[in-house]
Amino acid sequence: MADPKLIIVGSVGIDHIETPDVHRPNLLGGSASYACAAASFHAPVGMVGVVGTDFPEEHTDTFKHFDINLEGLQVEEGQTFAWHGKYHENMDHRDTLQTVLGVFEHFNPTLPDNYKDVDYLFLGNIHPALQLRVLEQVNSPKFILIDTMDLWINIARDELTEVFKKVHMLTVNETEAQLYTGKYNLVEAARELQKLGPQYVLIKRGGSGCMLFPQEGQRCVLPAYPVDHVEDPTGAGDTFAGGLMGALAENDDISDEGLRRALVRGTTIASFGVQSFSLEKLRDLTRSDLDARAADLAGMVKLPGTI
Amino acid sequence: MADPKLIIVGSVGIDHIETPDVHRPNLLGGSASYACAAASFHAPVGMVGVVGTDFPEEHTDTFKHFDINLEGLQVEEGQTFAWHGKYHENMDHRDTLQTVLGVFEHFNPTLPDNYKDVDYLFLGNIHPALQLRVLEQVNSPKFILIDTMDLWINIARDELTEVFKKVHMLTVNETEAQLYTGKYNLVEAARELQKLGPQYVLIKRGGSGCMLFPQEGQRCVLPAYPVDHVEDPTGAGDTFAGGLMGALAENDDISDEGLRRALVRGTTIASFGVQSFSLEKLRDLTRSDLDARAADLAGMVKLPGTI
């Protein structure tokens, strides 16, 4: 197994998901699972996370299918993190019915030595104190992206703000941006977040695409790829971020052009991800499927040279 | 006054608007007012509508400021159409507090002779039976766009469907597309609408941009221009459509490229429109303001040649 060019830290868990159409228990879930699978289409990726001794072998086999480096995946005595969620009509909103932290409660991310010199690091959604511990273990990566969630904004705002200061890009969804800044308007919210230090603020808007605000240079706005059926939006943001970081690592290009290319790649793979539960669609996907849809998306937003 | 290259049919009215911040009575409103003002930056435009004898002279002066041809604007004994609306926190939703139809109740659109050979026609949001009457008076325009609203989908669906069959492009917002088709997914909804006949289905998504579905060729998705303050979203869809049709008429180009250019122009002027109440921002706007923002938007969505 090759040393990874990209490290992704996050949760690994078992999802029980109810949609208006169907109830699917015991799915492979977690931010690191989605993000690593997405990144794996672009670059060798290493996972940092924890599972319990109950973690099903078939899920480990799925990680192996994507050729994810698992040297950073700890196995601890106890139960794997589990989440039970229920989507409302139209999949716009969801309720968490149950969360079992299990071994995730005492997770202490520890990087194998061959992860520490990595150039690309994605700090997926975990407690910001743990994200800080990961940052202490790496030797100045070229590009660090952080994701988070409303829970940490509410209960660990100071530690989260510390992480924001130490990364190149932070990504939040609309409601997280609004919650953290108190600004409803996303341009205003992004401006507030930029004051904290990160070179780039990336706001995820689900089916409405994303907006990238750099400290310098021109903003980028990219629509989502329009899909005709959303089966399960769980993990879409993680898949997006994983695809984005995978593309950055693949091209080793963090220029404005490189970032736009990576946004297209993240958007593309996220649009496949929501077309199935868990990683089911991604398992069947080929690189040429991705290339074709990325080209289609680029064609959809292409404008004539003169406006 | 030059003969118009573009005719716009719609409501002309007095708006009383409440937002969380402010209450503004006696504003110039109506779909034709917004759309004609937006179009006027691009091409000579003629208005078809009706006002009462109480219509304030300052509002007629505003039309003259935009150099709108008013030969098709009827003045009838009675009260001008009036709408009183209240926006909720965050401007996402609004309630209609009062609607006074006034002279609009018996509106019978009549086109002056010099309007009948026009190449570009925008049937703004009025009763579909009236839209059909307009269609009977024109001599095969090159490009007809129709807009509508939930009310007509609910109470005049058959007549509306008749109009859909006779136009080149229909534009609806998300909820109207869902209401008419019963499909929540916008790709599915657009597919249903396409079956009715129009060459293009254009779905407006407000701050999430727009999606253009052609019968043939590639779809286009364009994000909204991100503005840092929305003062009043009233009329944004009409401003968008007016700018779009104005640009089509200006360039006399309904090719795929011409349509994409026009979408950028509609998006651009709509983004200015929401930054003030009524037509206040548009009054101060210059063509070079529009050109600069259109170029900025094009830059925001520009992708590298290879993805």
Coordinates of C-alpha atoms in Angstrom, one line a residue:
Chain A
M1 CA 0.0 0.0 0.0
A2 CA 1.4 3.4 -1.1
D3 CA 2.1 6.1 1.5
P4 CA -0.8 8.5 1.3
K5 CA -0.6 11.9 -0.3
L6 CA -3.7 13.0 1.6
I7 CA -4.8 12.3 5.2
I8 CA -8.4 12.5 6.3
V9 CA -9.5 12.6 9.9
G10 CA -13.1 12.1 10.9
S11 CA -15.7 9.8 12.2
V12 CA -16.3 6.2 11.1
G13 CA -19.6 4.8 12.0
I14 CA -22.7 2.8 11.5
D15 CA -25.7 4.7 10.1
H16 CA -29.3 3.7 10.4
I17 CA -31.2 5.9 8.0
E18 CA -34.9 6.4 7.4
T19 CA -36.2 8.2 4.4
P20 CA -39.8 8.7 3.4
D21 CA -39.4 5.7 1.0
V22 CA -37.2 3.2 2.9
H23 CA -35.4 2.3 6.2
R24 CA -31.9 1.1 5.8
P25 CA -30.0 -0.1 9.0
N26 CA -26.3 -0.9 9.5
L27 CA -24.9 1.2 6.7
L28 CA -21.3 2.3 6.6
G29 CA -21.2 5.9 7.5
G30 CA -19.1 8.7 9.1
S31 CA -17.4 11.7 7.7
A32 CA -14.0 9.9 7.2
S33 CA -15.7 7.1 5.4
Y34 CA -17.4 9.3 2.8
A35 CA -14.5 11.6 2.4
C36 CA -11.8 8.9 2.0
A37 CA -13.9 7.0 -0.5
A38 CA -14.4 10.1 -2.6
A39 CA -10.7 11.2 -2.4
S40 CA -9.6 7.7 -3.3
F41 CA -10.6 8.3 -7.0
H42 CA -8.0 11.0 -7.2
A43 CA -5.0 10.2 -4.8
P44 CA -3.7 7.7 -2.3
V45 CA -5.5 8.5 0.9
G46 CA -5.0 7.6 4.6
M47 CA -7.8 7.4 7.1
V48 CA -7.5 8.6 10.7
G49 CA -10.4 7.3 12.9
V50 CA -11.6 4.8 15.3
V51 CA -13.9 1.8 15.2
G52 CA -15.0 -0.7 17.8
T53 CA -14.3 -4.4 17.8
D54 CA -17.9 -4.9 16.5
F55 CA -17.1 -3.1 13.2
P56 CA -18.3 -5.4 10.5
E57 CA -15.7 -7.0 8.2
E58 CA -17.7 -6.1 5.2
H59 CA -17.2 -2.4 6.0
T60 CA -13.5 -2.9 6.3
D61 CA -13.7 -4.7 3.0
T62 CA -15.4 -1.6 1.5
F63 CA -12.4 0.6 2.7
K64 CA -10.1 -1.9 1.0
H65 CA -12.1 -1.8 -2.2
F66 CA -11.3 1.9 -2.3
D67 CA -7.7 1.2 -1.5
I68 CA -7.8 3.4 1.5
N69 CA -4.7 3.3 3.7
L70 CA -6.0 2.1 7.1
E71 CA -2.8 2.4 9.2
G72 CA -4.4 5.3 11.0
L73 CA -7.7 3.5 11.7
Q74 CA -7.6 2.4 15.3
V75 CA -9.7 -0.5 16.6
E76 CA -10.7 -0.2 20.2
E77 CA -12.6 -2.6 22.5
G78 CA -16.2 -1.6 22.5
Q79 CA -19.0 -0.4 20.2
T80 CA -18.5 1.5 17.0
F81 CA -20.0 5.0 16.8
A82 CA -23.6 4.8 15.5
W83 CA -26.1 7.3 14.2
H84 CA -29.8 6.9 13.6
G85 CA -31.4 9.6 11.5
K86 CA -34.7 10.2 9.8
Y87 CA -35.3 12.4 6.8
H88 CA -38.5 14.3 6.4
E89 CA -40.6 14.5 3.2
N90 CA -38.5 15.9 0.4
M91 CA -35.2 15.1 2.2
D92 CA -34.7 18.8 3.1
H93 CA -34.6 18.3 6.8
R94 CA -33.6 15.4 9.1
D95 CA -33.9 14.5 12.8
T96 CA -31.3 12.6 14.8
L97 CA -33.2 9.8 16.5
Q98 CA -30.2 8.3 18.3
T99 CA -26.5 8.8 18.6
V100 CA -24.2 6.2 20.3
L101 CA -20.7 7.5 20.7
G102 CA -19.2 4.2 21.7
V103 CA -15.4 4.1 21.2
F104 CA -15.6 7.6 19.5
E105 CA -16.1 9.1 23.0
H106 CA -12.5 8.5 24.0
F107 CA -11.0 8.8 20.5
N108 CA -7.5 10.2 20.6
P109 CA -6.3 10.5 17.0
T110 CA -2.8 9.2 16.6
L111 CA -1.0 9.6 13.2
P112 CA 1.3 6.8 12.0
D113 CA 4.8 8.1 11.2
N114 CA 4.3 7.8 7.5
Y115 CA 1.3 10.2 7.7
K116 CA 3.1 13.1 9.4
D117 CA 4.8 14.6 6.4
V118 CA 1.7 14.6 4.3
D119 CA 1.0 17.7 2.1
Y120 CA -2.8 17.6 2.1
L121 CA -4.8 17.2 5.3
F122 CA -8.6 17.2 5.7
L123 CA -9.8 17.7 9.3
G124 CA -13.3 16.2 9.0
N125 CA -16.1 16.9 11.4
I126 CA -14.9 15.8 14.9
H127 CA -14.5 17.7 18.1
P128 CA -12.1 20.7 17.5
A129 CA -9.9 19.7 20.4
L130 CA -9.2 16.5 18.5
Q131 CA -8.6 18.5 15.3
L132 CA -6.0 20.5 17.2
R133 CA -4.3 17.3 18.4
V134 CA -4.0 16.2 14.8
L135 CA -2.5 19.5 13.8
E136 CA 0.2 19.0 16.5
Q137 CA 1.3 15.8 14.9
V138 CA 1.8 17.0 11.3
N139 CA 4.8 18.8 9.8
S140 CA 3.4 21.8 8.0
P141 CA 1.1 20.4 5.3
K142 CA 0.8 22.5 2.1
F143 CA -3.0 22.7 2.4
I144 CA -5.3 22.0 5.4
L145 CA -9.1 22.0 5.1
I146 CA -11.4 21.9 8.1
D147 CA -15.0 21.0 8.3
T148 CA -17.2 21.2 11.4
M149 CA -20.9 21.1 12.6
D150 CA -23.4 23.1 14.6
L151 CA -22.7 21.1 17.7
W152 CA -19.1 22.3 18.0
I153 CA -20.1 25.8 17.2
N154 CA -22.5 25.7 20.1
I155 CA -20.3 23.8 22.7
A156 CA -16.7 24.3 21.7
R157 CA -16.6 27.6 19.9
D158 CA -13.2 28.8 21.3
E159 CA -11.4 25.6 20.3
L160 CA -13.0 25.7 16.9
T161 CA -11.9 29.3 16.4
E162 CA -8.3 28.1 17.3
V163 CA -8.5 25.5 14.5
F164 CA -9.9 28.1 12.0
K165 CA -6.7 30.2 12.6
K166 CA -4.4 27.3 11.7
V167 CA -5.9 26.1 8.4
H168 CA -5.9 27.2 4.8
M169 CA -9.5 26.7 4.1
L170 CA -12.6 26.3 6.3
T171 CA -15.8 24.8 4.9
V172 CA -19.2 25.2 6.5
N173 CA -22.7 24.9 5.3
E174 CA -25.1 27.8 5.2
T175 CA -26.7 27.3 8.6
E176 CA -23.3 26.7 10.3
A177 CA -22.0 30.0 8.7
Q178 CA -25.0 31.8 10.0
L179 CA -24.8 30.2 13.4
Y180 CA -21.2 31.0 13.9
T181 CA -21.3 34.6 12.6
G182 CA -24.9 35.6 13.5
K183 CA -25.1 36.9 9.9
Y184 CA -27.9 35.6 7.7
N185 CA -26.4 36.9 4.5
L186 CA -23.8 34.5 3.3
V187 CA -21.5 37.2 1.8
E188 CA -21.5 38.9 5.2
A189 CA -21.0 35.6 7.0
A190 CA -18.1 34.7 4.8
R191 CA -16.5 38.1 5.4
E192 CA -16.7 37.5 9.2
L193 CA -15.2 34.1 8.9
Q194 CA -12.4 35.4 6.8
K195 CA -11.4 37.8 9.6
L196 CA -10.4 34.7 11.6
G197 CA -7.5 34.1 9.3
P198 CA -8.1 31.2 6.8
Q199 CA -7.1 32.0 3.3
Y200 CA -10.3 30.6 1.9
V201 CA -13.9 30.3 3.2
L202 CA -15.9 27.7 1.3
I203 CA -19.7 27.8 1.9
K204 CA -21.6 24.6 1.0
R205 CA -25.2 25.0 0.0
G206 CA -26.2 21.5 -0.9
G207 CA -28.4 21.5 -4.0
S208 CA -27.6 25.1 -4.5
G209 CA -23.9 24.6 -5.0
C210 CA -21.0 26.3 -3.2
M211 CA -19.3 29.7 -2.9
L212 CA -15.5 30.1 -2.4
F213 CA -14.3 33.4 -0.8
P214 CA -10.6 33.9 -1.0
Q215 CA -8.7 36.6 1.0
E216 CA -7.4 37.8 -2.3
G217 CA -8.6 37.4 -5.9
Q218 CA -11.9 36.6 -7.3
R219 CA -14.7 34.7 -5.6
C220 CA -15.9 31.5 -7.3
V221 CA -19.5 30.3 -7.3
L222 CA -20.4 26.9 -8.6
P223 CA -23.9 25.4 -8.9
A224 CA -24.6 21.8 -7.8
Y225 CA -24.8 19.2 -10.6
P226 CA -28.6 18.7 -11.2
V227 CA -29.5 15.1 -10.4
D228 CA -33.0 13.6 -11.1
H229 CA -33.1 11.5 -8.0
V230 CA -31.7 12.0 -4.5
E231 CA -31.8 8.7 -2.6
D232 CA -29.9 9.8 0.5
P233 CA -28.1 13.1 1.1
T234 CA -26.2 11.8 4.1
G235 CA -22.5 12.5 3.8
A236 CA -22.8 14.7 0.8
G237 CA -20.7 17.5 2.4
D238 CA -18.0 15.0 3.3
T239 CA -18.0 13.4 -0.2
F240 CA -17.7 16.9 -1.6
A241 CA -14.8 17.8 0.6
G242 CA -13.1 14.5 0.0
G243 CA -13.3 14.8 -3.7
L244 CA -12.1 18.4 -3.5
M245 CA -9.0 17.4 -1.4
G246 CA -8.4 14.4 -3.5
A247 CA -8.2 16.5 -6.6
L248 CA -5.9 19.1 -5.0
A249 CA -3.6 16.3 -3.9
E250 CA -3.8 14.6 -7.3
N251 CA -2.8 17.7 -9.2
D252 CA -0.7 19.1 -6.4
D253 CA -2.0 22.5 -7.4
I254 CA -3.5 25.0 -5.0
S255 CA -3.6 27.9 -7.4
D256 CA -6.9 29.6 -8.2
E257 CA -7.3 27.3 -11.2
G258 CA -6.4 24.3 -9.2
L259 CA -9.0 25.2 -6.6
R260 CA -11.7 25.6 -9.2
R261 CA -10.8 22.3 -10.7
A262 CA -11.1 20.7 -7.3
L263 CA -14.4 22.3 -6.6
V264 CA -15.7 20.8 -9.8
R265 CA -14.4 17.4 -8.7
G266 CA -15.9 17.7 -5.3
T267 CA -19.3 18.8 -6.7
T268 CA -19.2 15.9 -9.2
I269 CA -18.6 13.1 -6.8
A270 CA -21.0 14.5 -4.3
S271 CA -23.7 14.4 -7.0
F272 CA -23.1 10.7 -7.4
G273 CA -22.9 10.1 -3.7
V274 CA -26.5 11.3 -3.0
Q275 CA -27.9 8.9 -5.7
S276 CA -27.6 6.0 -3.3
F277 CA -27.3 5.1 0.4
S278 CA -23.9 5.0 2.0
L279 CA -21.1 4.3 -0.4
E280 CA -23.1 2.1 -2.7
K281 CA -23.0 4.3 -5.8
L282 CA -19.4 5.2 -5.3
R283 CA -18.5 1.5 -5.1
D284 CA -19.7 1.0 -8.7
L285 CA -18.2 4.2 -10.0
T286 CA -15.3 4.5 -12.4
R287 CA -12.9 7.3 -13.0
S288 CA -14.4 7.8 -16.4
D289 CA -17.9 8.2 -15.0
L290 CA -16.5 11.0 -12.9
D291 CA -14.6 12.6 -15.8
A292 CA -17.7 12.5 -18.0
R293 CA -19.9 14.2 -15.4
A294 CA -17.2 16.7 -14.5
A295 CA -17.0 17.7 -18.1
D296 CA -20.8 17.9 -18.3
L297 CA -20.9 20.2 -15.3
A298 CA -18.2 22.4 -16.8
G299 CA -20.2 22.6 -20.0
M300 CA -23.3 23.6 -18.1
V301 CA -21.6 26.6 -16.5
K302 CA -19.6 27.6 -19.6
L303 CA -20.3 31.1 -20.8
P304 CA -19.4 32.7 -24.1
G305 CA -16.1 34.6 -24.1
T306 CA -17.9 38.0 -24.3
I307 CA -20.9 38.7 -22.2
Chain B
M1 CA -39.9 57.4 -29.2
A2 CA -38.5 54.4 -31.2
D3 CA -40.7 51.5 -32.0
P4 CA -40.0 48.8 -29.5
K5 CA -37.9 45.7 -30.3
L6 CA -39.4 43.9 -27.2
I7 CA -43.0 44.0 -25.8
I8 CA -43.7 43.2 -22.2
V9 CA -47.2 42.4 -20.9
G10 CA -47.9 42.3 -17.2
S11 CA -49.2 44.1 -14.1
V12 CA -48.5 47.7 -13.2
G13 CA -49.3 48.5 -9.6
I14 CA -48.8 50.2 -6.3
D15 CA -46.9 48.1 -3.7
H16 CA -47.0 48.5 0.0
I17 CA -44.1 46.5 1.4
E18 CA -43.1 45.6 4.9
T19 CA -39.8 44.1 5.7
P20 CA -38.4 43.3 9.2
D21 CA -36.6 46.6 9.0
V22 CA -38.9 49.0 7.3
H23 CA -42.4 49.7 5.9
R24 CA -42.6 51.4 2.5
P25 CA -46.0 52.4 1.1
N26 CA -46.9 53.6 -2.4
L27 CA -44.0 52.1 -4.3
L28 CA -44.1 51.5 -8.0
G29 CA -44.6 47.8 -8.5
G30 CA -46.0 45.1 -10.8
S31 CA -44.4 42.6 -13.1
A32 CA -44.4 44.8 -16.2
S33 CA -42.8 47.7 -14.3
Y34 CA -39.9 45.6 -13.1
A35 CA -39.4 43.8 -16.4
C36 CA -39.6 46.8 -18.6
A37 CA -37.2 48.8 -16.5
A38 CA -34.7 45.9 -16.6
A39 CA -35.1 45.4 -20.3
S40 CA -34.7 49.1 -21.1
F41 CA -31.0 48.9 -20.4
H42 CA -30.7 46.6 -23.4
A43 CA -33.3 47.4 -26.0
P44 CA -36.3 49.7 -26.8
V45 CA -39.2 48.2 -24.9
G46 CA -42.9 48.7 -25.0
M47 CA -45.2 48.1 -22.0
V48 CA -48.7 46.5 -22.2
G49 CA -50.7 47.0 -19.0
V50 CA -53.3 49.1 -17.3
V51 CA -53.4 51.7 -14.6
G52 CA -56.2 53.7 -12.9
T53 CA -56.7 57.4 -13.1
D54 CA -55.2 57.6 -9.6
F55 CA -51.8 56.4 -10.9
P56 CA -49.2 58.9 -9.5
E57 CA -47.4 61.1 -12.1
E58 CA -44.1 60.3 -10.4
H59 CA -44.5 56.7 -11.4
T60 CA -45.2 57.6 -15.0
D61 CA -42.1 59.8 -14.8
T62 CA -40.1 56.8 -13.7
F63 CA -41.3 54.9 -16.8
K64 CA -40.2 57.8 -18.9
H65 CA -36.8 57.9 -17.1
F66 CA -36.3 54.4 -18.4
D67 CA -37.5 55.5 -21.9
I68 CA -40.2 52.8 -21.9
N69 CA -42.7 53.1 -24.7
L70 CA -46.1 53.6 -23.0
E71 CA -48.4 53.4 -26.1
G72 CA -49.6 50.1 -24.8
L73 CA -50.3 51.3 -21.3
Q74 CA -54.0 51.9 -20.8
V75 CA -55.4 54.3 -18.3
E76 CA -58.9 53.4 -17.1
E77 CA -61.3 55.1 -14.7
G78 CA -60.8 53.7 -11.3
Q79 CA -58.1 52.5 -8.9
T80 CA -54.7 51.1 -9.9
F81 CA -53.9 47.5 -8.9
A82 CA -52.4 47.5 -5.4
W83 CA -50.5 44.8 -3.4
H84 CA -49.6 44.9 0.3
G85 CA -47.1 42.3 1.3
K86 CA -45.0 41.6 4.4
Y87 CA -41.7 39.7 4.4
H88 CA -40.8 37.5 7.3
E89 CA -37.5 37.5 9.1
N90 CA -34.7 36.7 6.6
M91 CA -36.9 37.7 3.6
D92 CA -37.3 34.0 2.6
H93 CA -41.1 34.1 2.9
R94 CA -43.8 36.7 2.5
D95 CA -47.5 37.0 3.2
T96 CA -49.9 38.9 1.1
L97 CA -51.9 41.2 3.5
Q98 CA -54.1 42.7 0.8
T99 CA -54.7 42.8 -2.9
V100 CA -56.8 45.4 -4.6
L101 CA -57.5 44.4 -8.2
G102 CA -59.0 47.8 -9.3
V103 CA -58.8 48.4 -13.0
F104 CA -56.7 45.2 -13.4
E105 CA -59.9 43.2 -12.8
H106 CA -61.3 44.0 -16.3
F107 CA -58.0 44.4 -18.1
N108 CA -58.2 43.6 -21.7
P109 CA -54.7 43.9 -23.2
T110 CA -54.8 45.7 -26.5
L111 CA -51.6 46.0 -28.6
P112 CA -51.0 49.2 -30.5
D113 CA -50.4 48.5 -34.2
N114 CA -46.6 49.2 -34.0
Y115 CA -46.3 46.5 -31.3
K116 CA -47.8 43.7 -33.4
D117 CA -44.7 42.8 -35.5
V118 CA -42.4 42.6 -32.6
D119 CA -39.8 39.9 -32.5
Y120 CA -39.5 39.5 -28.8
L121 CA -42.4 39.1 -26.4
F122 CA -42.5 38.6 -22.7
L123 CA -45.8 37.5 -21.3
G124 CA -45.4 38.5 -17.7
N125 CA -47.5 37.2 -14.8
I126 CA -51.2 37.9 -15.6
H127 CA -54.2 35.6 -16.1
P128 CA -53.4 33.0 -18.8
A129 CA -56.6 33.9 -20.6
L130 CA -55.1 37.5 -21.1
Q131 CA -51.8 36.0 -22.2
L132 CA -53.7 34.1 -24.9
R133 CA -55.4 37.3 -26.0
V134 CA -52.0 38.9 -26.5
L135 CA -50.8 36.0 -28.5
E136 CA -53.8 36.4 -30.8
Q137 CA -52.7 40.0 -31.6
V138 CA -49.0 39.4 -32.5
N139 CA -47.6 38.2 -35.8
S140 CA -45.3 35.3 -35.0
P141 CA -42.6 36.7 -32.8
K142 CA -39.2 35.1 -33.0
F143 CA -39.1 34.4 -29.2
I144 CA -41.8 34.3 -26.6
L145 CA -41.2 33.9 -22.9
I146 CA -44.0 33.3 -20.4
D147 CA -44.0 33.7 -16.7
T148 CA -46.9 32.8 -14.3
M149 CA -47.7 32.2 -10.6
D150 CA -49.2 29.7 -8.3
L151 CA -52.6 31.3 -8.4
W152 CA -53.0 30.5 -12.1
I153 CA -51.7 27.0 -11.7
N154 CA -54.4 26.5 -9.1
I155 CA -57.4 28.2 -10.8
A156 CA -56.6 28.3 -14.5
R157 CA -54.5 25.3 -15.2
D158 CA -56.0 24.5 -18.6
E159 CA -55.6 27.9 -20.1
L160 CA -52.1 28.1 -18.7
T161 CA -51.2 24.8 -20.4
E162 CA -52.5 26.3 -23.7
V163 CA -50.1 29.2 -23.3
F164 CA -47.2 26.9 -22.5
K165 CA -47.8 25.1 -25.8
K166 CA -47.5 28.4 -27.8
V167 CA -44.3 29.8 -26.4
H168 CA -40.6 29.2 -26.9
M169 CA -39.6 29.4 -23.2
L170 CA -41.5 29.1 -20.0
T171 CA -40.1 30.3 -16.7
V172 CA -41.3 29.3 -13.3
N173 CA -39.8 29.3 -9.8
E174 CA -39.1 26.2 -7.9
T175 CA -42.4 26.0 -6.0
E176 CA -44.4 26.7 -9.2
A177 CA -42.6 23.9 -11.0
Q178 CA -43.3 21.6 -8.2
L179 CA -47.0 22.7 -7.9
Y180 CA -47.7 22.3 -11.6
T181 CA -46.0 18.9 -12.1
G182 CA -46.3 17.3 -8.7
K183 CA -42.6 16.5 -8.9
Y184 CA -40.4 17.8 -6.1
N185 CA -37.1 17.1 -7.9
L186 CA -36.5 20.0 -10.3
V187 CA -34.9 17.9 -13.0
E188 CA -38.0 15.7 -13.0
A189 CA -40.3 18.7 -12.9
A190 CA -38.5 20.3 -15.8
R191 CA -38.8 17.1 -17.8
E192 CA -42.6 17.1 -17.2
L193 CA -42.9 20.7 -18.3
Q194 CA -40.8 20.1 -21.4
K195 CA -43.4 17.5 -22.5
L196 CA -45.9 20.3 -22.9
G197 CA -44.0 21.7 -25.8
P198 CA -41.8 24.7 -25.0
Q199 CA -38.3 24.6 -26.4
Y200 CA -36.9 25.8 -23.1
V201 CA -37.8 25.4 -19.5
L202 CA -36.2 28.0 -17.2
I203 CA -36.4 27.3 -13.5
K204 CA -35.7 30.3 -11.2
R205 CA -34.3 29.6 -7.8
G206 CA -33.8 33.1 -6.3
G207 CA -30.5 33.2 -4.5
S208 CA -29.6 29.8 -5.8
G209 CA -29.6 30.9 -9.4
C210 CA -31.4 29.3 -12.4
M211 CA -31.4 26.2 -14.5
L212 CA -32.2 26.2 -18.2
F213 CA -33.4 22.9 -19.7
P214 CA -33.5 22.9 -23.6
Q215 CA -35.4 20.3 -25.6
E216 CA -32.1 19.6 -27.3
G217 CA -28.5 20.4 -26.4
Q218 CA -26.8 21.0 -23.1
R219 CA -28.5 22.3 -19.9
C220 CA -27.2 25.5 -18.4
V221 CA -26.9 26.2 -14.7
L222 CA -26.0 29.6 -13.5
P223 CA -25.6 30.7 -9.8
A224 CA -27.1 34.0 -8.6
Y225 CA -24.7 36.9 -8.1
P226 CA -23.8 36.9 -4.4
V227 CA -24.9 40.3 -2.9
D228 CA -24.1 41.3 0.6
H229 CA -27.5 42.9 1.3
V230 CA -31.0 42.2 0.1
E231 CA -33.2 45.1 0.8
D232 CA -36.4 43.9 -1.0
P233 CA -36.7 40.8 -3.2
T234 CA -40.0 41.9 -4.7
G235 CA -40.0 41.7 -8.5
A236 CA -36.6 39.9 -8.7
G237 CA -38.1 37.3 -11.0
D238 CA -39.6 39.9 -13.3
T239 CA -36.3 41.9 -13.3
F240 CA -34.5 38.7 -14.2
A241 CA -36.8 37.9 -17.0
G242 CA -36.8 41.5 -18.3
G243 CA -33.1 41.7 -18.4
L244 CA -32.9 38.3 -20.1
M245 CA -35.4 39.3 -22.8
G246 CA -33.8 42.7 -23.2
A247 CA -30.4 41.1 -23.9
L248 CA -32.0 38.6 -26.4
A249 CA -33.6 41.5 -28.2
E250 CA -30.4 43.6 -28.1
N251 CA -28.2 40.9 -29.6
D252 CA -31.0 39.4 -31.7
D253 CA -29.5 36.1 -30.9
I254 CA -31.4 33.1 -29.6
S255 CA -28.6 30.6 -30.1
D256 CA -27.3 28.6 -27.1
E257 CA -24.6 31.2 -26.6
G258 CA -27.1 34.0 -27.0
L259 CA -29.3 32.5 -24.3
R260 CA -26.4 32.0 -21.9
R261 CA -25.4 35.7 -22.4
A262 CA -29.0 36.7 -21.7
L263 CA -29.1 34.6 -18.5
V264 CA -26.0 36.4 -17.3
R265 CA -27.7 39.7 -18.0
G266 CA -30.9 38.8 -16.3
T267 CA -29.1 37.4 -13.3
T268 CA -27.0 40.6 -13.1
I269 CA -29.8 43.1 -13.2
A270 CA -31.9 41.1 -10.8
S271 CA -29.0 41.2 -8.3
F272 CA -29.0 45.0 -8.5
G273 CA -32.8 45.1 -8.2
V274 CA -33.0 43.3 -4.8
Q275 CA -30.6 45.8 -3.3
S276 CA -33.3 48.4 -3.1
F277 CA -37.1 48.8 -2.9
S278 CA -39.0 49.1 -6.1
L279 CA -36.9 50.5 -9.0
E280 CA -34.8 52.8 -6.8
K281 CA -31.5 51.0 -7.4
L282 CA -32.2 50.5 -11.2
R283 CA -32.9 54.3 -11.5
D284 CA -29.3 55.1 -10.5
L285 CA -27.8 52.3 -12.5
T286 CA -25.6 52.8 -15.6
R287 CA -24.9 50.4 -18.4
S288 CA -21.3 50.2 -17.3
D289 CA -22.4 49.2 -13.8
L290 CA -24.2 46.3 -15.4
D291 CA -21.4 45.4 -17.7
A292 CA -18.9 45.4 -14.8
R293 CA -21.0 43.1 -12.6
A294 CA -21.9 40.8 -15.6
A295 CA -18.1 40.4 -16.2
D296 CA -17.6 39.8 -12.5
L297 CA -20.2 37.0 -12.5
A298 CA -18.7 35.5 -15.6
G299 CA -15.3 35.4 -13.8
M300 CA -16.8 33.8 -10.8
V301 CA -18.1 30.8 -12.8
K302 CA -15.2 30.6 -15.2
L303 CA -13.4 27.2 -15.0
P304 CA -10.0 26.2 -16.4
G305 CA -10.1 24.7 -19.9
T306 CA -9.3 21.3 -18.6
I307 CA -11.0 19.8 -15.6

